[in-house]
JSON list of C-alpha atoms in Angstrom, two decimals:
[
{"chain": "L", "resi": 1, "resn": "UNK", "atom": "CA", "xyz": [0.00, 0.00, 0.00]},
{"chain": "L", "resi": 2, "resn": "UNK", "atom": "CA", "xyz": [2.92, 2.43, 0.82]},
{"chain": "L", "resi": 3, "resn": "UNK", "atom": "CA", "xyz": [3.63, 2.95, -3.15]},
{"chain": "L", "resi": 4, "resn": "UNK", "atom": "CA", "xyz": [0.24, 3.76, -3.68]},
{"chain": "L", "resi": 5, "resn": "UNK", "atom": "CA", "xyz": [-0.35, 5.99, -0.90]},
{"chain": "L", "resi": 6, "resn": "UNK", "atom": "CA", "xyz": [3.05, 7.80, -1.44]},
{"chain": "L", "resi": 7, "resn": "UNK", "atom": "CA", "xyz": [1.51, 8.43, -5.38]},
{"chain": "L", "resi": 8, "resn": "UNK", "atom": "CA", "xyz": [-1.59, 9.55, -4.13]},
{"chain": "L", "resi": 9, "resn": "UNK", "atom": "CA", "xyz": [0.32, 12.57, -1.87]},
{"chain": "L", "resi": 10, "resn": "UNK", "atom": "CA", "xyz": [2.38, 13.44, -4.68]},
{"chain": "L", "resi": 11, "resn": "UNK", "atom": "CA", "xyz": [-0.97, 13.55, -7.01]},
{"chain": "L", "resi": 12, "resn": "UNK", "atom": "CA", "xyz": [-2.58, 16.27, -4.10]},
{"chain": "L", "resi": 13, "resn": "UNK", "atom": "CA", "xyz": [0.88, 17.90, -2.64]},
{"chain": "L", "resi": 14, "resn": "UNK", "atom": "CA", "xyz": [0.03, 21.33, -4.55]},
{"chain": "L", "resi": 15, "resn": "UNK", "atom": "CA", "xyz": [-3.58, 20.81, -4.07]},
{"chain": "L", "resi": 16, "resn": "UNK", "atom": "CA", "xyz": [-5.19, 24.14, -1.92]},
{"chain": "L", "resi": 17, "resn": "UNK", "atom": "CA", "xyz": [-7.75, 22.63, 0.21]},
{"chain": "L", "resi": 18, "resn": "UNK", "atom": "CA", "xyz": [-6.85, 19.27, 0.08]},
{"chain": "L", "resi": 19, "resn": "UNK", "atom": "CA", "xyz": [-3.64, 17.44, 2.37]},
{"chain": "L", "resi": 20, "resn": "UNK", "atom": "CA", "xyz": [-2.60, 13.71, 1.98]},
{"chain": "L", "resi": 21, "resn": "UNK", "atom": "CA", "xyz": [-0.64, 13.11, 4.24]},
{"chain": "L", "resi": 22, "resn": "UNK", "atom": "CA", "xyz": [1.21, 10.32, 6.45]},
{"chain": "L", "resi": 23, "resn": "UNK", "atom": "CA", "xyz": [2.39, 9.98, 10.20]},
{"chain": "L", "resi": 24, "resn": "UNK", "atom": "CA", "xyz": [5.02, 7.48, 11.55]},
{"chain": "L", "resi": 25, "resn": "UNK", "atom": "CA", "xyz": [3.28, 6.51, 14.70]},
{"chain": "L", "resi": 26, "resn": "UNK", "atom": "CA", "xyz": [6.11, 4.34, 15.85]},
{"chain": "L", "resi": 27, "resn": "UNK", "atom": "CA", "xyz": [8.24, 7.88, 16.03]},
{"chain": "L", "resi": 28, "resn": "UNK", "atom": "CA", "xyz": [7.09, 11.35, 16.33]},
{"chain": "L", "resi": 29, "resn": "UNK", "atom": "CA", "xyz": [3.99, 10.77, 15.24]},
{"chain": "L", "resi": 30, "resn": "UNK", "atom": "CA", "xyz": [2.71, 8.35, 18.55]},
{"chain": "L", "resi": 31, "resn": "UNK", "atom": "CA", "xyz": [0.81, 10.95, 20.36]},
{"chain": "L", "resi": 32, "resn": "UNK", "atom": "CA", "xyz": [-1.23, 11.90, 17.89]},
{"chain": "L", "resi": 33, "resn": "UNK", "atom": "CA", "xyz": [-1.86, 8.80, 16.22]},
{"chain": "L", "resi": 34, "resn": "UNK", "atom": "CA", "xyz": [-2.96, 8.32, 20.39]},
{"chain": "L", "resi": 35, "resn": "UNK", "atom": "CA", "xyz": [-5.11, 11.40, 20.05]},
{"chain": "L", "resi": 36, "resn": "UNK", "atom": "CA", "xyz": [-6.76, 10.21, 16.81]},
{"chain": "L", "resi": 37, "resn": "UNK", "atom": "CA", "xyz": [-7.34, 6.73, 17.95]},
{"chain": "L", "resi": 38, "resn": "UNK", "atom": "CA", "xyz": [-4.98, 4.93, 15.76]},
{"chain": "L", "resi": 39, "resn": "UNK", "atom": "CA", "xyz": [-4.64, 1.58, 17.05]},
{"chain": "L", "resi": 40, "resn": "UNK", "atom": "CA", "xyz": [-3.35, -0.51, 14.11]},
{"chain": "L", "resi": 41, "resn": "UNK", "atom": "CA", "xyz": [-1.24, -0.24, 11.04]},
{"chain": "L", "resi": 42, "resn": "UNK", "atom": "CA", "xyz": [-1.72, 0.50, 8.16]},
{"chain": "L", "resi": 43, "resn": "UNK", "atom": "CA", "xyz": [-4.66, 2.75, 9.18]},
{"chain": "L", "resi": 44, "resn": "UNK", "atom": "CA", "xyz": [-5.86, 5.92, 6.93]},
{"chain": "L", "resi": 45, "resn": "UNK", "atom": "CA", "xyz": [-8.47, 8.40, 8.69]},
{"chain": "L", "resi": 46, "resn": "UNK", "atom": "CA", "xyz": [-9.75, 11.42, 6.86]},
{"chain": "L", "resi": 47, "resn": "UNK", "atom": "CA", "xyz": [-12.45, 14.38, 7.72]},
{"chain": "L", "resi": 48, "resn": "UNK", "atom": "CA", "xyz": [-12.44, 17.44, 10.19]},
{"chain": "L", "resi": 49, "resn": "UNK", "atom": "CA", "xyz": [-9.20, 17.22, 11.53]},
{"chain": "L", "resi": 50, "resn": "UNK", "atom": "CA", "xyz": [-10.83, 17.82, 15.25]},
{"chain": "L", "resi": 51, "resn": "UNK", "atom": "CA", "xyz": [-13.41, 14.47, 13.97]},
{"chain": "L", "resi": 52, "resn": "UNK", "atom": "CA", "xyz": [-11.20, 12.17, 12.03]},
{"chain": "L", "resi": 53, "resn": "UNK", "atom": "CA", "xyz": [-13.22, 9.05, 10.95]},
{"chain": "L", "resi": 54, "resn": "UNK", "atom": "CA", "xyz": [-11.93, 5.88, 9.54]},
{"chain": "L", "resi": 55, "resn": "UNK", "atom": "CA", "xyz": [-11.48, 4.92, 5.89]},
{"chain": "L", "resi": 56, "resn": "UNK", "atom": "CA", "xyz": [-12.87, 1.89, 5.21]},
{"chain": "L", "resi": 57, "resn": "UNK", "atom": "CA", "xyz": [-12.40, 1.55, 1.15]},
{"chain": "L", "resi": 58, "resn": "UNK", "atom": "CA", "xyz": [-10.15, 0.27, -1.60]},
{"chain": "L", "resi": 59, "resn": "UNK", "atom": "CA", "xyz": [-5.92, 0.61, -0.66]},
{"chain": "L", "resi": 60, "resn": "UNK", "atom": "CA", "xyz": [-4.66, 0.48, -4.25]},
{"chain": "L", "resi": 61, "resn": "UNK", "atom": "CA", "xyz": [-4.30, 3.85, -5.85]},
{"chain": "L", "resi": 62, "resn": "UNK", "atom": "CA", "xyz": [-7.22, 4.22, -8.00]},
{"chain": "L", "resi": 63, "resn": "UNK", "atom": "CA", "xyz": [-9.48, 3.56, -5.31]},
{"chain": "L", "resi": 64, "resn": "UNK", "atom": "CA", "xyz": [-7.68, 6.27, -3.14]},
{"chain": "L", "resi": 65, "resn": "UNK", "atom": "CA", "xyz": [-7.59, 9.02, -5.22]},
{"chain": "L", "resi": 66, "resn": "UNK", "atom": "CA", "xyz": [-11.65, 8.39, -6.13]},
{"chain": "L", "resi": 67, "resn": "UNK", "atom": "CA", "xyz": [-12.36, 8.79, -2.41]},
{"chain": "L", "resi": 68, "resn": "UNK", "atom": "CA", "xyz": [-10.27, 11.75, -2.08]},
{"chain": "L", "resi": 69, "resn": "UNK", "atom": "CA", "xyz": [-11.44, 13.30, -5.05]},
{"chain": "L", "resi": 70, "resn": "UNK", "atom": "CA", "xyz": [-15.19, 12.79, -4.23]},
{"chain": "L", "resi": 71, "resn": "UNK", "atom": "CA", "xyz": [-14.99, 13.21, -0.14]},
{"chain": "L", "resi": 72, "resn": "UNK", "atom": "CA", "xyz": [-11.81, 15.28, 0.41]},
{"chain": "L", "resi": 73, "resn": "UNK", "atom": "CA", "xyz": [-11.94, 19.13, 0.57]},
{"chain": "L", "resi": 74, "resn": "UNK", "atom": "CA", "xyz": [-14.12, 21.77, 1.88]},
{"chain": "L", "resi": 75, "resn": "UNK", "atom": "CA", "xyz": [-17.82, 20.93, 2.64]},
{"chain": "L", "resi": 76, "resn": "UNK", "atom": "CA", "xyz": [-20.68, 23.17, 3.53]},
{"chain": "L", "resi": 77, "resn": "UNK", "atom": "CA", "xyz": [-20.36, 24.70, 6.58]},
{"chain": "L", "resi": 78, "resn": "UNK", "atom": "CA", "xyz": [-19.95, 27.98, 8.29]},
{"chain": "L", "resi": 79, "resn": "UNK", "atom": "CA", "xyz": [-16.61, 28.89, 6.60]},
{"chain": "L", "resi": 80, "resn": "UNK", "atom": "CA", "xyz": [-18.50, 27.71, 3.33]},
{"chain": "L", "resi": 81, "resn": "UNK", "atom": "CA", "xyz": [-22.39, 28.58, 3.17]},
{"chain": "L", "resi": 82, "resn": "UNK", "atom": "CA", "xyz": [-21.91, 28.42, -1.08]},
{"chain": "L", "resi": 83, "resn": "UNK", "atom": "CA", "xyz": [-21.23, 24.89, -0.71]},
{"chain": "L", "resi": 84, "resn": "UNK", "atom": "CA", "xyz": [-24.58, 23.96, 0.56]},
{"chain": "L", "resi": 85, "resn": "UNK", "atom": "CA", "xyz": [-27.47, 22.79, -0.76]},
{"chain": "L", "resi": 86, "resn": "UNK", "atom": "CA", "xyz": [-30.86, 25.30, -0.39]},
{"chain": "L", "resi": 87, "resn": "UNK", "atom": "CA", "xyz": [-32.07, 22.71, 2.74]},
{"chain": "L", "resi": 88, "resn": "UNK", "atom": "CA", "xyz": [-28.65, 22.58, 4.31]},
{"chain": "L", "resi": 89, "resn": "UNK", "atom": "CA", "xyz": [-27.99, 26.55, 4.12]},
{"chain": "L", "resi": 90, "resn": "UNK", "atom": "CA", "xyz": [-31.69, 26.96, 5.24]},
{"chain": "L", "resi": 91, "resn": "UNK", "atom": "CA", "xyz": [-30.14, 24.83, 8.66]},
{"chain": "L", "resi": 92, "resn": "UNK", "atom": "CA", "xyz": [-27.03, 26.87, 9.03]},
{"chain": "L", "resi": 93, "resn": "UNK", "atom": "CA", "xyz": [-28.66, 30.48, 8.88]},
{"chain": "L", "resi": 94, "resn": "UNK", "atom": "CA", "xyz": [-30.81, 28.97, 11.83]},
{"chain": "L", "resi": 95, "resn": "UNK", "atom": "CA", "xyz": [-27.98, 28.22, 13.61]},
{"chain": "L", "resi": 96, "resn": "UNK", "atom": "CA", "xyz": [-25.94, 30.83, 12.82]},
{"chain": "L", "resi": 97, "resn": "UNK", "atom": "CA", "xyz": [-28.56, 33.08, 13.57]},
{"chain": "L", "resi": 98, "resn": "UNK", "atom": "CA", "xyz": [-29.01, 31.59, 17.43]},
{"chain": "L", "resi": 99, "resn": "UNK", "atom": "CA", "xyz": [-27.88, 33.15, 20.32]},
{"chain": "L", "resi": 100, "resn": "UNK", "atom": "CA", "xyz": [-24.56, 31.47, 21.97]},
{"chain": "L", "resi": 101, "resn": "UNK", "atom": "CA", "xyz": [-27.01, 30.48, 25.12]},
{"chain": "L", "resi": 102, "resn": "UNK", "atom": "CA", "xyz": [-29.47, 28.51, 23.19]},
{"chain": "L", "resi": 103, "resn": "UNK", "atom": "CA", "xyz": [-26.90, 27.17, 20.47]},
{"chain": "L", "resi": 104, "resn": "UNK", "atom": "CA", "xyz": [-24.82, 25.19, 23.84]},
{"chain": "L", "resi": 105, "resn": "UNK", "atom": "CA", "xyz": [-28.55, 24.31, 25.10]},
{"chain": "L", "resi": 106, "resn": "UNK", "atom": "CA", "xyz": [-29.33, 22.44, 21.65]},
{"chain": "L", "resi": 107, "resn": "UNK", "atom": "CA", "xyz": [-26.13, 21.14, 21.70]},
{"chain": "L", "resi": 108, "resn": "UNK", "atom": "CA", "xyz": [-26.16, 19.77, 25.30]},
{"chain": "L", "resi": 109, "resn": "UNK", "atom": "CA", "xyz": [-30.06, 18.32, 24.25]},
{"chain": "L", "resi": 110, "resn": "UNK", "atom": "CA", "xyz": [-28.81, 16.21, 20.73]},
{"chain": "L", "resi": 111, "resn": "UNK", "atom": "CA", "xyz": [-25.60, 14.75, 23.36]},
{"chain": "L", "resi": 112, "resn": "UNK", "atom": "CA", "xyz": [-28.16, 14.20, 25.80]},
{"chain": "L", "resi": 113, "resn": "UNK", "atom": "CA", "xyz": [-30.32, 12.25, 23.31]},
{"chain": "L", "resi": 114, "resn": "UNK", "atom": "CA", "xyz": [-27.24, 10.24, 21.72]},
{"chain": "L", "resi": 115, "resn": "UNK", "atom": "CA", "xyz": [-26.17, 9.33, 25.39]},
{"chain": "L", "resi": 116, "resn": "UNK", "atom": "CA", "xyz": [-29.44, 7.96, 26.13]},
{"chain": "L", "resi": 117, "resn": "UNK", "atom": "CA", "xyz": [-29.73, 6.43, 22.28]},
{"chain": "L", "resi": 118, "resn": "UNK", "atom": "CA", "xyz": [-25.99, 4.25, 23.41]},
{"chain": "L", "resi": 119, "resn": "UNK", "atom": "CA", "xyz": [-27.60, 3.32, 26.71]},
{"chain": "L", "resi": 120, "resn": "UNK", "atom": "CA", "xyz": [-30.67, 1.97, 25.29]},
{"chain": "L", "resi": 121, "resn": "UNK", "atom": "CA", "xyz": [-28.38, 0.29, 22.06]},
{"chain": "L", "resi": 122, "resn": "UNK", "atom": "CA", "xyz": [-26.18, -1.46, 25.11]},
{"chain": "L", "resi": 123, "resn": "UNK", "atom": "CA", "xyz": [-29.25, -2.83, 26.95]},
{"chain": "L", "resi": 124, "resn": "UNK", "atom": "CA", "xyz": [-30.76, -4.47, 23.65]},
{"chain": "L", "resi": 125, "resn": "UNK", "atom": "CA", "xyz": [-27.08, -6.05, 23.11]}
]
């Protein structure tokens, strides 16, 4: 996998909004491959750098760059509202729009309702 992977940084090294990278996490790299959650080798995580998720896909090159290509880069969001669909930039002006107070209360309610959703999940298992 390492020739592929090493391709597919040198196919996005000049790319602006878009970083392949790779970590040694026997080295330099171990506390953050701890911070991430890395717990094997070879493992490849991609998203929000502060909510890395696993990639579960293809490990030869062609399969790579089509998942970088179609999930890599910036998504709608605050820092891009053009990105979004008419339905998802609908959602973000209401919560842009909300005060700081009741944006951490609707926060604090959704983690409140996934706690409760893993508690009930772990019962039924």
């Amino acid at each position: 996998m390492k020739p592929d992977w090493d391709k597919l940084m040198a196919e996005f090294a000049d790319h602006k909004s878009i970083l392949v990278a790779d970590v040694d996490c026997t080295a330099g790299g171990k506390d953050l491959c701890e911070q991430v959650g890395v717990q094997g080798y070879p493992t490849i995580k991609y998203g929000d750098p502060n909510d890395l998720e696993d990639y579960e896909g293809g490990r030869d090159f062609e399969a790579l760059k089509a998942f970088s290509k179609e999930n890599l880069g910036p998504r709608c969001g605050p820092g891009n509202p053009d990105l979004c669909d008419a339905e998802a930039k609908k959602s973000l002006d209401k919560y842009m729009k909300m005060p700081m107070a009741d944006l951490v209360k609707a926060i604090e309610e959704k983690d409140s309702e996934m706690a409760k959703a893993d508690k009930d999940l772990e019962e039924l298992l």
